Coordinates of C-alpha atoms in Angstrom, one line a residue:
M1 CA 7.1 -31.8 12.4
S2 CA 10.5 -33.0 11.3
R3 CA 13.6 -32.2 13.4
K4 CA 15.0 -30.3 10.4
K5 CA 11.9 -28.3 9.9
L6 CA 11.7 -27.4 13.6
L7 CA 15.4 -26.3 13.5
W8 CA 14.9 -23.8 10.7
I9 CA 11.8 -22.3 12.3
L10 CA 13.7 -21.9 15.6
M11 CA 16.6 -20.3 13.7
A12 CA 14.3 -17.9 11.9
L13 CA 12.6 -16.9 15.2
L14 CA 16.0 -16.4 16.9
T15 CA 17.2 -14.2 14.0
A16 CA 14.1 -12.1 14.1
F17 CA 14.4 -11.7 17.9
V18 CA 18.1 -10.6 17.7
L19 CA 17.5 -8.3 14.8
V20 CA 14.5 -6.6 16.3
A21 CA 16.3 -6.2 19.6
C22 CA 19.5 -4.8 18.2
T23 CA 19.0 -3.4 14.7
A24 CA 16.7 -1.0 13.0
G25 CA 15.6 -1.4 9.5
E26 CA 16.3 1.6 7.3
D27 CA 13.9 1.2 4.3
A28 CA 12.5 4.4 3.0
G29 CA 8.9 4.7 2.3
E30 CA 7.7 2.1 0.0
A31 CA 5.0 2.6 -2.7
P32 CA 1.7 0.9 -2.0
D33 CA 2.9 -2.2 -3.6
D34 CA 5.9 -2.1 -1.3
T35 CA 4.8 -0.9 2.1
D36 CA 3.9 -2.2 5.4
T37 CA 0.8 -1.5 7.5
A38 CA -0.7 0.8 10.0
E39 CA 0.4 3.8 12.0
G40 CA 2.8 2.7 14.7
D41 CA 4.5 0.2 12.3
G42 CA 7.8 1.9 11.7
E43 CA 10.0 -1.0 11.0
D44 CA 10.7 0.2 7.4
G45 CA 12.6 3.4 7.9
G46 CA 13.2 6.4 10.0
S47 CA 15.7 6.5 12.8
D48 CA 15.9 4.7 16.1
E49 CA 18.8 6.9 17.4
A50 CA 18.3 8.4 20.8
V51 CA 14.7 9.6 20.8
E52 CA 14.2 13.1 22.1
E53 CA 11.7 13.7 24.8
T54 CA 8.2 14.1 23.3
P55 CA 7.0 17.7 23.8
E56 CA 4.0 18.6 25.8
L57 CA 1.4 20.4 23.7
D58 CA -1.3 22.7 25.2
G59 CA -4.5 20.9 24.3
K60 CA -5.9 17.4 23.6
T61 CA -3.1 15.7 21.8
L62 CA -2.8 12.2 20.2
Y63 CA 0.7 10.8 20.1
I64 CA 1.3 8.4 17.3
N65 CA 4.2 7.1 15.2
N66 CA 4.7 7.5 11.4
G67 CA 7.8 5.3 11.3
Q68 CA 9.9 7.7 9.2
E69 CA 10.1 10.9 7.3
P70 CA 7.3 11.3 4.7
T71 CA 8.7 11.0 1.2
S72 CA 6.8 14.0 0.0
F73 CA 3.6 15.9 1.0
D74 CA 3.0 16.7 -2.7
P75 CA 0.0 14.3 -3.1
S76 CA 1.2 13.3 -6.6
V77 CA 4.7 12.4 -5.5
G78 CA 4.6 10.8 -2.0
F79 CA 3.3 7.5 -3.4
D80 CA 3.7 5.6 -0.1
Q81 CA 2.0 5.0 3.2
V82 CA 4.3 7.2 5.3
S83 CA 3.3 10.2 3.1
W84 CA -0.4 9.3 2.5
D85 CA -1.3 8.4 6.1
P86 CA -0.5 11.9 7.3
L87 CA -1.8 13.5 4.1
N88 CA -5.2 11.9 4.6
N89 CA -5.6 13.9 7.7
L90 CA -4.1 17.2 6.4
M91 CA -6.2 17.1 3.2
E92 CA -9.4 15.9 1.7
G93 CA -10.6 15.0 -1.7
L94 CA -14.0 15.1 -3.4
T95 CA -15.0 12.0 -1.5
R96 CA -13.8 10.7 1.9
L97 CA -14.2 7.2 3.4
D98 CA -16.8 7.2 6.1
E99 CA -17.1 5.1 9.3
N100 CA -18.3 2.2 7.2
S101 CA -15.3 2.5 4.8
E102 CA -17.5 3.6 2.0
A103 CA -16.9 6.6 -0.2
A104 CA -19.0 9.5 1.1
E105 CA -19.1 13.3 0.6
G106 CA -15.9 15.2 1.2
V107 CA -15.1 18.5 -0.5
A108 CA -18.0 17.6 -2.8
E109 CA -21.4 17.8 -1.1
S110 CA -23.1 16.1 -4.0
W111 CA -22.6 14.8 -7.6
D112 CA -24.4 13.8 -10.7
I113 CA -23.6 10.9 -12.9
S114 CA -24.7 10.8 -16.5
D115 CA -26.8 7.9 -17.8
D116 CA -23.9 6.3 -19.7
G117 CA -21.7 6.4 -16.5
L118 CA -19.0 8.5 -18.2
T119 CA -19.6 12.1 -16.9
Y120 CA -19.4 13.0 -13.3
T121 CA -20.4 16.5 -12.2
F122 CA -19.2 17.4 -8.6
H123 CA -20.7 20.2 -6.6
L124 CA -18.2 21.6 -4.1
R125 CA -19.1 22.9 -0.7
E126 CA -19.4 26.6 -0.4
D127 CA -17.7 26.5 3.0
A128 CA -14.7 24.3 1.9
N129 CA -11.6 26.4 2.5
W130 CA -7.9 26.1 2.7
S131 CA -6.1 26.7 6.0
N132 CA -5.0 30.1 4.8
G133 CA -8.6 31.1 4.2
D134 CA -8.7 30.7 0.4
P135 CA -11.8 28.9 -0.8
V136 CA -11.3 25.4 -2.3
V137 CA -12.3 25.8 -5.9
A138 CA -12.7 23.4 -8.8
E139 CA -9.6 24.7 -10.5
D140 CA -7.6 23.3 -7.5
F141 CA -8.6 19.8 -8.6
V142 CA -7.9 20.5 -12.3
F143 CA -4.5 21.8 -11.4
A144 CA -3.7 18.9 -9.0
W145 CA -4.8 16.1 -11.4
K146 CA -3.0 17.6 -14.4
H147 CA 0.1 18.0 -12.1
M148 CA -0.2 14.3 -11.3
L149 CA -0.4 13.4 -15.0
D150 CA 2.3 15.8 -16.2
P151 CA 5.2 13.6 -17.4
D152 CA 7.6 16.0 -15.8
T153 CA 6.1 15.3 -12.4
A154 CA 7.0 11.6 -12.9
S155 CA 4.2 10.6 -10.5
A156 CA 4.1 6.9 -9.6
A157 CA 0.4 7.4 -8.9
A158 CA -0.4 8.7 -12.4
F159 CA -1.8 5.4 -13.6
L160 CA -4.7 5.9 -11.2
A161 CA -5.9 8.8 -13.3
Y162 CA -5.9 6.8 -16.5
Y163 CA -9.7 6.3 -16.1
I164 CA -10.0 10.0 -17.0
E165 CA -10.3 10.8 -20.7
G166 CA -7.0 12.0 -22.0
G167 CA -5.1 11.1 -18.8
E168 CA -3.0 8.3 -20.1
E169 CA -2.2 10.1 -23.4
Y170 CA -1.0 13.2 -21.5
N171 CA 1.1 11.1 -19.0
S172 CA 2.7 9.0 -21.8
G173 CA 3.7 12.1 -23.8
E174 CA 1.2 11.3 -26.6
G175 CA -1.2 14.1 -25.6
S176 CA -1.4 17.4 -23.9
A177 CA -2.8 18.8 -20.6
D178 CA -5.7 20.2 -22.6
D179 CA -6.7 16.7 -23.6
V180 CA -7.3 15.7 -20.0
N181 CA -11.1 15.9 -19.7
V182 CA -11.5 17.5 -16.3
T183 CA -13.1 21.0 -16.3
A184 CA -13.8 23.7 -13.8
I185 CA -17.3 24.7 -14.9
D186 CA -17.3 27.4 -12.2
D187 CA -15.5 27.8 -8.9
K188 CA -17.7 25.2 -7.2
T189 CA -18.5 22.9 -10.1
L190 CA -16.1 20.2 -11.5
E191 CA -16.8 18.0 -14.5
V192 CA -14.9 14.8 -15.1
V193 CA -15.3 12.6 -18.2
L194 CA -14.1 9.0 -18.0
I195 CA -13.0 6.7 -20.9
Q196 CA -15.4 3.9 -19.7
P197 CA -17.9 3.4 -16.9
T198 CA -16.0 2.8 -13.7
G199 CA -18.2 1.7 -10.8
F200 CA -15.5 2.3 -8.2
F201 CA -14.6 5.8 -9.3
L202 CA -16.0 7.5 -6.2
D203 CA -13.9 5.2 -4.1
L204 CA -10.8 5.8 -6.2
L205 CA -11.2 9.5 -5.5
T206 CA -10.6 9.0 -1.8
N207 CA -7.0 8.1 -2.6
P208 CA -4.6 11.0 -1.6
A209 CA -3.3 11.2 -5.2
F210 CA -6.6 12.9 -6.1
F211 CA -6.4 15.5 -3.4
P212 CA -6.6 19.1 -4.6
I213 CA -3.7 21.5 -4.6
N214 CA -4.2 25.2 -3.9
H215 CA -3.3 26.3 -7.4
Q216 CA -2.6 29.9 -6.5
V217 CA -0.2 28.9 -3.7
A218 CA 1.5 26.3 -5.9
E219 CA 2.0 28.7 -8.8
E220 CA 3.7 31.2 -6.4
T221 CA 5.6 28.7 -4.3
P222 CA 6.2 25.4 -6.2
D223 CA 7.7 23.8 -3.1
W224 CA 4.7 24.7 -1.0
H225 CA 4.5 21.2 0.3
A226 CA 8.1 20.9 1.6
E227 CA 7.8 22.9 4.9
A228 CA 5.2 23.7 7.5
D229 CA 5.5 27.5 6.9
T230 CA 4.3 27.1 3.3
F231 CA 2.0 24.1 3.5
V232 CA -1.7 24.7 3.1
A233 CA -4.2 22.1 4.1
N234 CA -7.9 21.6 3.4
G235 CA -8.5 18.7 5.8
P236 CA -9.3 18.2 9.4
F237 CA -5.8 19.2 10.5
M238 CA -3.1 21.7 9.3
L239 CA 0.6 21.3 9.5
D240 CA 1.8 23.2 12.6
S241 CA 5.4 22.2 12.5
W242 CA 7.7 19.8 10.8
E243 CA 11.1 18.9 12.1
H244 CA 12.4 16.7 9.3
D245 CA 13.4 13.1 10.2
S246 CA 12.2 13.7 13.7
E247 CA 8.6 14.8 14.2
L248 CA 5.4 16.3 12.7
I249 CA 2.8 18.3 14.7
F250 CA -0.7 18.8 13.3
A251 CA -3.1 21.3 14.7
K252 CA -6.9 21.3 14.3
N253 CA -7.8 23.2 11.1
P254 CA -10.4 25.9 12.0
E255 CA -11.0 26.5 8.3
Y256 CA -12.1 22.9 7.7
W257 CA -15.8 22.7 6.7
D258 CA -16.5 20.1 9.3
A259 CA -14.3 21.4 12.1
D260 CA -17.0 20.8 14.7
A261 CA -16.6 17.1 14.2
V262 CA -12.9 17.2 15.0
N263 CA -12.1 16.4 18.7
L264 CA -8.3 16.6 18.9
D265 CA -6.4 19.9 19.2
Y266 CA -3.1 18.3 18.1
V267 CA -1.6 15.2 16.6
H268 CA 2.1 14.5 17.3
F269 CA 3.8 12.1 14.9
S270 CA 7.1 10.6 16.0
M271 CA 9.4 8.9 13.4
V272 CA 10.7 5.8 15.2
N273 CA 11.4 2.7 13.1
N274 CA 12.2 0.1 15.8
S275 CA 9.2 -1.8 17.2
N276 CA 10.9 -2.3 20.6
T277 CA 11.5 1.5 20.9
Q278 CA 7.9 2.1 20.0
Y279 CA 6.7 -0.3 22.6
Q280 CA 8.8 1.3 25.3
M281 CA 7.4 4.7 24.3
F282 CA 3.9 3.3 24.5
Q283 CA 4.6 1.9 28.0
T284 CA 5.8 5.3 29.2
G285 CA 2.9 7.2 27.6
E286 CA 5.0 8.9 24.9
L287 CA 2.9 7.1 22.3
D288 CA -0.8 6.4 22.3
T289 CA -0.6 3.8 19.7
A290 CA 2.3 1.4 18.7
S291 CA 3.0 -1.8 16.9
I292 CA 3.8 -5.0 18.8
P293 CA 7.4 -6.3 18.7
P294 CA 7.3 -9.6 16.8
E295 CA 9.0 -11.5 19.7
M296 CA 6.2 -10.3 22.1
S297 CA 3.3 -11.2 19.8
D298 CA 2.3 -14.3 21.7
E299 CA 2.3 -12.4 24.9
L300 CA 0.5 -9.3 23.9
I301 CA -1.8 -10.2 20.9
D302 CA -4.8 -11.1 23.0
G303 CA -4.6 -8.0 25.3
D304 CA -7.5 -5.6 25.8
D305 CA -5.4 -2.8 24.4
V306 CA -4.9 -4.4 21.0
F307 CA -6.8 -3.5 17.9
I308 CA -6.8 -6.1 15.2
G309 CA -8.4 -5.4 11.8
E310 CA -8.4 -6.3 8.2
Y311 CA -6.0 -4.5 5.8
G312 CA -6.1 -5.0 2.1
G313 CA -2.6 -6.0 1.0
L314 CA -0.2 -8.8 0.1
E315 CA 3.4 -9.7 0.7
F316 CA 4.9 -11.5 -2.3
Y317 CA 8.1 -12.3 -4.1
R318 CA 8.7 -11.3 -7.7
F319 CA 10.4 -13.6 -10.2
N320 CA 12.4 -11.8 -12.9
I321 CA 11.4 -13.8 -15.9
T322 CA 14.1 -12.1 -18.1
E323 CA 16.8 -13.8 -16.0
E324 CA 17.8 -17.4 -15.6
P325 CA 16.5 -19.7 -14.3
F326 CA 13.1 -18.0 -13.9
Q327 CA 12.4 -17.7 -17.6
N328 CA 11.1 -21.3 -17.1
K329 CA 7.6 -21.5 -15.8
K330 CA 8.0 -24.9 -14.1
I331 CA 11.0 -23.6 -12.2
R332 CA 9.0 -20.7 -11.0
Q333 CA 6.1 -23.0 -10.0
A334 CA 8.6 -25.2 -8.1
F335 CA 9.8 -22.2 -6.1
S336 CA 6.3 -21.3 -5.2
Y337 CA 5.2 -24.8 -4.3
A338 CA 8.2 -25.1 -1.9
I339 CA 7.0 -22.2 0.3
N340 CA 5.2 -23.2 3.5
R341 CA 3.1 -20.1 3.9
E342 CA 1.4 -21.3 7.0
D343 CA 4.7 -21.7 8.9
I344 CA 5.9 -18.3 7.8
A345 CA 2.7 -16.6 9.0
E346 CA 2.5 -18.5 12.3
Y347 CA 6.1 -18.8 13.3
V348 CA 8.0 -16.0 11.6
I349 CA 5.7 -13.0 11.1
K350 CA 3.1 -13.9 13.7
Q351 CA 0.8 -11.0 14.6
G352 CA -2.3 -13.0 13.6
V353 CA -1.5 -12.6 9.8
E354 CA -3.0 -15.1 7.4
P355 CA -1.0 -17.1 4.8
A356 CA -1.8 -16.1 1.2
F357 CA -3.0 -18.8 -1.2
G358 CA -4.1 -16.3 -3.8
F359 CA -3.1 -12.8 -4.9
V360 CA -6.2 -10.8 -4.1
S361 CA -6.6 -10.3 -0.4
P362 CA -9.9 -11.1 1.4
G363 CA -12.4 -8.3 1.8
F364 CA -13.7 -7.7 -1.7
I365 CA -17.3 -8.7 -2.1
A366 CA -18.4 -10.1 -5.4
P367 CA -21.9 -9.4 -6.9
D368 CA -23.2 -12.7 -5.5
G369 CA -22.3 -11.6 -2.0
R370 CA -19.3 -13.9 -1.6
D371 CA -15.8 -12.8 -0.9
F372 CA -13.6 -12.7 -4.0
R373 CA -11.0 -14.8 -2.2
E374 CA -13.6 -17.4 -1.2
E375 CA -15.1 -17.5 -4.7
N376 CA -11.8 -18.0 -6.5
G377 CA -10.4 -20.3 -3.8
D378 CA -6.9 -21.4 -3.0
I379 CA -4.9 -21.1 -6.3
V380 CA -1.4 -21.5 -4.9
E381 CA -0.4 -24.2 -2.5
F382 CA 2.5 -25.8 -0.5
D383 CA 3.4 -29.1 -2.1
P384 CA 7.0 -30.1 -1.8
E385 CA 6.7 -33.3 -3.8
A386 CA 5.2 -31.4 -6.7
A387 CA 7.8 -28.7 -6.3
Q388 CA 10.6 -31.3 -6.7
Q389 CA 9.0 -32.8 -9.7
L390 CA 8.5 -29.4 -11.4
L391 CA 12.0 -28.4 -10.7
E392 CA 13.4 -31.5 -12.3
E393 CA 11.1 -31.0 -15.4
G394 CA 12.1 -27.4 -15.7
M395 CA 15.8 -28.1 -15.4
E396 CA 15.5 -30.8 -18.1
E397 CA 13.6 -28.3 -20.4
E398 CA 16.5 -25.8 -20.0
G399 CA 19.3 -28.4 -20.2
Y400 CA 20.5 -27.5 -16.7
D401 CA 22.6 -30.1 -14.8
E402 CA 22.4 -27.6 -12.0
L403 CA 20.6 -24.4 -11.4
P404 CA 22.4 -21.1 -12.0
P405 CA 23.2 -19.2 -8.8
I406 CA 20.0 -17.7 -7.3
V407 CA 19.9 -14.5 -5.1
L408 CA 16.8 -13.5 -3.2
T409 CA 17.0 -9.7 -2.5
Y410 CA 14.9 -7.8 0.0
S411 CA 14.8 -4.3 1.3
T412 CA 16.5 -3.8 4.7
S413 CA 14.3 -4.7 7.6
D414 CA 14.4 -7.2 10.4
E415 CA 11.1 -8.9 9.4
N416 CA 12.1 -9.0 5.7
Q417 CA 15.3 -10.8 6.7
A418 CA 13.6 -13.3 8.9
V419 CA 11.1 -14.2 6.1
A420 CA 13.9 -14.5 3.5
E421 CA 15.9 -16.8 5.8
A422 CA 12.9 -19.0 6.4
M423 CA 12.4 -19.3 2.6
Q424 CA 16.1 -20.0 2.1
N425 CA 15.8 -22.9 4.5
M426 CA 12.6 -24.2 2.8
Y427 CA 14.3 -24.2 -0.6
S428 CA 17.2 -26.1 0.9
E429 CA 14.9 -28.6 2.5
H430 CA 12.2 -29.1 -0.2
L431 CA 14.2 -28.5 -3.4
G432 CA 17.8 -29.2 -2.4
V433 CA 18.6 -25.8 -3.7
D434 CA 20.9 -23.3 -1.9
I435 CA 20.1 -19.7 -2.6
S436 CA 21.9 -16.6 -1.5
L437 CA 20.3 -13.6 0.3
E438 CA 21.1 -10.0 -0.2
N439 CA 19.6 -6.9 1.4
Q440 CA 19.6 -3.4 0.0
E441 CA 18.6 0.0 1.3
W442 CA 15.2 0.9 0.0
N443 CA 16.2 3.6 -2.6
V444 CA 18.8 1.3 -4.2
F445 CA 16.4 -1.7 -4.0
A446 CA 13.5 0.1 -5.5
E447 CA 15.5 1.3 -8.5
A448 CA 17.1 -2.0 -9.1
Q449 CA 13.8 -3.9 -9.0
Q450 CA 12.2 -1.4 -11.3
N451 CA 15.1 -1.8 -13.8
L452 CA 14.8 -5.6 -13.7
E453 CA 18.2 -5.9 -12.1
L454 CA 17.0 -8.3 -9.3
Q455 CA 16.6 -12.0 -10.0
F456 CA 14.1 -12.8 -7.2
S457 CA 12.9 -10.1 -4.9
R458 CA 10.6 -9.2 -2.1
S459 CA 7.5 -7.0 -2.6
S460 CA 4.3 -6.0 -1.0
F461 CA 1.2 -4.3 -2.2
I462 CA -1.3 -2.2 -0.3
N463 CA -4.5 -1.5 -2.2
D464 CA -5.0 2.0 -3.5
Y465 CA -8.8 1.6 -3.9
S466 CA -11.5 -0.9 -3.0
D467 CA -11.6 -3.2 -6.1
P468 CA -9.8 -6.4 -6.8
V469 CA -8.6 -5.1 -10.2
N470 CA -6.3 -2.8 -8.3
F471 CA -3.8 -5.5 -7.5
L472 CA -4.3 -7.5 -10.7
E473 CA -3.6 -4.5 -13.0
S474 CA -0.1 -4.3 -11.6
F475 CA 1.0 -7.1 -13.9
T476 CA -0.2 -5.7 -17.2
S477 CA 2.5 -5.3 -19.9
E478 CA 2.9 -1.6 -19.5
S479 CA 2.4 -1.2 -15.8
Y480 CA 5.0 0.7 -13.8
M481 CA 4.3 -1.9 -11.0
N482 CA 5.0 -5.0 -13.1
R483 CA 8.7 -5.4 -12.4
T484 CA 8.9 -9.0 -13.6
G485 CA 9.3 -8.8 -17.4
F486 CA 6.0 -10.5 -17.9
E487 CA 4.0 -9.5 -21.0
S488 CA 0.7 -11.1 -22.1
E489 CA -1.9 -9.7 -24.5
E490 CA -4.3 -12.2 -23.1
Y491 CA -3.8 -11.0 -19.6
D492 CA -3.9 -7.3 -20.6
E493 CA -7.3 -8.0 -22.3
L494 CA -8.7 -9.7 -19.2
I495 CA -7.7 -6.7 -17.1
Q496 CA -9.1 -4.2 -19.6
N497 CA -12.4 -6.2 -19.5
G498 CA -12.2 -6.3 -15.7
K499 CA -12.2 -2.5 -15.7
S500 CA -14.7 -1.7 -18.5
E501 CA -17.4 -4.4 -18.3
T502 CA -20.6 -2.9 -17.0
D503 CA -22.2 -6.3 -16.0
E504 CA -20.6 -6.7 -12.5
E505 CA -21.0 -10.5 -12.5
Q506 CA -19.2 -10.8 -15.9
R507 CA -16.6 -8.2 -14.8
Y508 CA -15.7 -10.4 -11.8
E509 CA -15.5 -13.5 -14.0
Y510 CA -12.8 -11.7 -16.0
L511 CA -10.9 -10.9 -12.8
Y512 CA -11.2 -14.4 -11.5
E513 CA -9.7 -15.7 -14.7
A514 CA -6.9 -13.1 -14.6
E515 CA -6.0 -14.2 -11.1
R516 CA -5.9 -17.8 -12.1
M517 CA -3.7 -16.9 -15.0
L518 CA -1.3 -15.2 -12.6
A519 CA -1.2 -18.4 -10.5
D520 CA -0.5 -20.5 -13.5
E521 CA 2.3 -18.2 -14.9
I522 CA 3.5 -17.6 -11.3
I523 CA 5.5 -14.6 -12.1
A524 CA 5.2 -13.8 -8.4
A525 CA 4.7 -16.0 -5.4
P526 CA 2.3 -14.7 -2.7
V527 CA 3.2 -15.3 0.9
R528 CA 0.9 -13.6 3.3
Y529 CA -1.9 -11.1 3.6
Y530 CA -1.6 -8.0 5.7
N531 CA -3.6 -7.0 8.7
V532 CA -3.6 -4.1 11.2
V533 CA -2.4 -4.9 14.7
V534 CA -2.0 -1.8 16.9
L535 CA -1.6 -1.3 20.6
E536 CA -4.0 1.5 21.7
A537 CA -3.9 3.3 25.0
D538 CA -6.9 3.6 27.3
G539 CA -9.1 6.5 26.4
V540 CA -8.2 6.6 22.8
E541 CA -11.1 6.0 20.4
G542 CA -12.5 6.9 17.1
I543 CA -9.5 6.3 14.9
L544 CA -10.8 4.9 11.6
R545 CA -8.5 2.2 10.1
H546 CA -10.0 1.2 6.8
P547 CA -9.4 -2.3 5.3
V548 CA -8.6 -0.4 2.1
G549 CA -7.6 3.2 2.5
Y550 CA -5.6 5.4 4.9
F551 CA -6.1 5.8 8.6
D552 CA -8.3 8.7 9.5
L553 CA -8.1 10.9 12.7
K554 CA -11.0 13.1 11.9
Y555 CA -13.2 11.5 14.5
A556 CA -10.4 10.4 16.9
D557 CA -10.7 11.3 20.5
K558 CA -8.6 10.9 23.7
A559 CA -9.8 11.1 27.3
E560 CA -7.9 13.8 29.2

């Protein structure tokens, strides 16, 4: 390792240590393409002001951390992990991920699928009730899904329902709610018609965006989801109290159809965004789970109280191809080739994360039984010599004697800053290019990125459902998640085929080709995959942390 390279690694580590020890990040909840992982990981928001003493609850109570205030408990609006993790325990959809992370029966006890794969008929449980005693009925799903698709709701999750006939038309303003082909046949029978066969539809329905809404309560109290007094749940737990920006307390829901399977009496969520504060609370017993402070990773990662698991997601950096100099593909490629992903994973982020040499994270199994990532291989790489050559060629194509000023923007967090500073040093070392760094609070950052006001910016993606098309569809021309200015009819067609093709082997071929096209166009540079690393106290068991999905406390238990 060169002396210069060692110096920037040590500088990045020192910066991360100082920031984690002294400063709390203040990002608000990020959408699944911009959020970090796991309960207990609160670096991206909330407050680390003086933490009030955790209250004692009368019953078996699990103490965990949500990091920050949920953005919204309206399932259509809280399009982020800090909302959906709690919601996944307050509510339940037609299907629910089981212990094997497969879509199993939830509110629906069974379903029928037509021979052409387009019509799903769900049969709801007779004993599925809301926490106020109302029965969960098919109209609750009709109401909720049309609410998600209503243009006035402005739901960032609406695109997930475009598989439903009439969904995209209604959401885009080209159709009406009546065109959305979801029908309450009777109180306990729901019919859904899709625009094309969708093999992962049952898995898609486990996403909190598809949770029902008690339509009678919502019609009487539109803000039913904003306070504990008005919130109604249909999942394993109900919302007992909510002290905004401070704590959430869930209580076991006696009206839940499978209440006998629920072991906990209460779940207490703190909102602490500093990993050192979390760790201190874990040591004193105020938290039963917590994230590991980055500077303590080497010391703690191999401990008996550490859970490490897969988590479907990617940290990456978007190029705005509508701004100089990133309208030039070779310059984008140069900036990607200059990133030493292995060093960022091992020395900056740590926590056992894996460097990303592709866009689709590991864990998606192709029809031939191989992992998508293994099948498509490493499609981005670290090659500083190629990076320098591509930069020179790109500058010559654009007539640049020197590059325009480049600013890399990230949302405020100690880890984001440490990674950005490492990349800044890599560009200086491998390209001879000095870039500026800028951090913004999450709400400002998210709006600016969406409006294509950022030249080069940090992002992350957490899969919404268990299929590789989920990440790849983010870069279609009309996608809300695109945020790069990239438009390609060829790419759009590949993604459409990757959704509609009924031959699974051929469908995956379309997706492989789409990912390779992303790597060639390099409108975004992948950096690392996510994982789940959580400290877990003795006696805690049964927490389901799905590789793709939201953590589940239905079967969680704690020795008293």
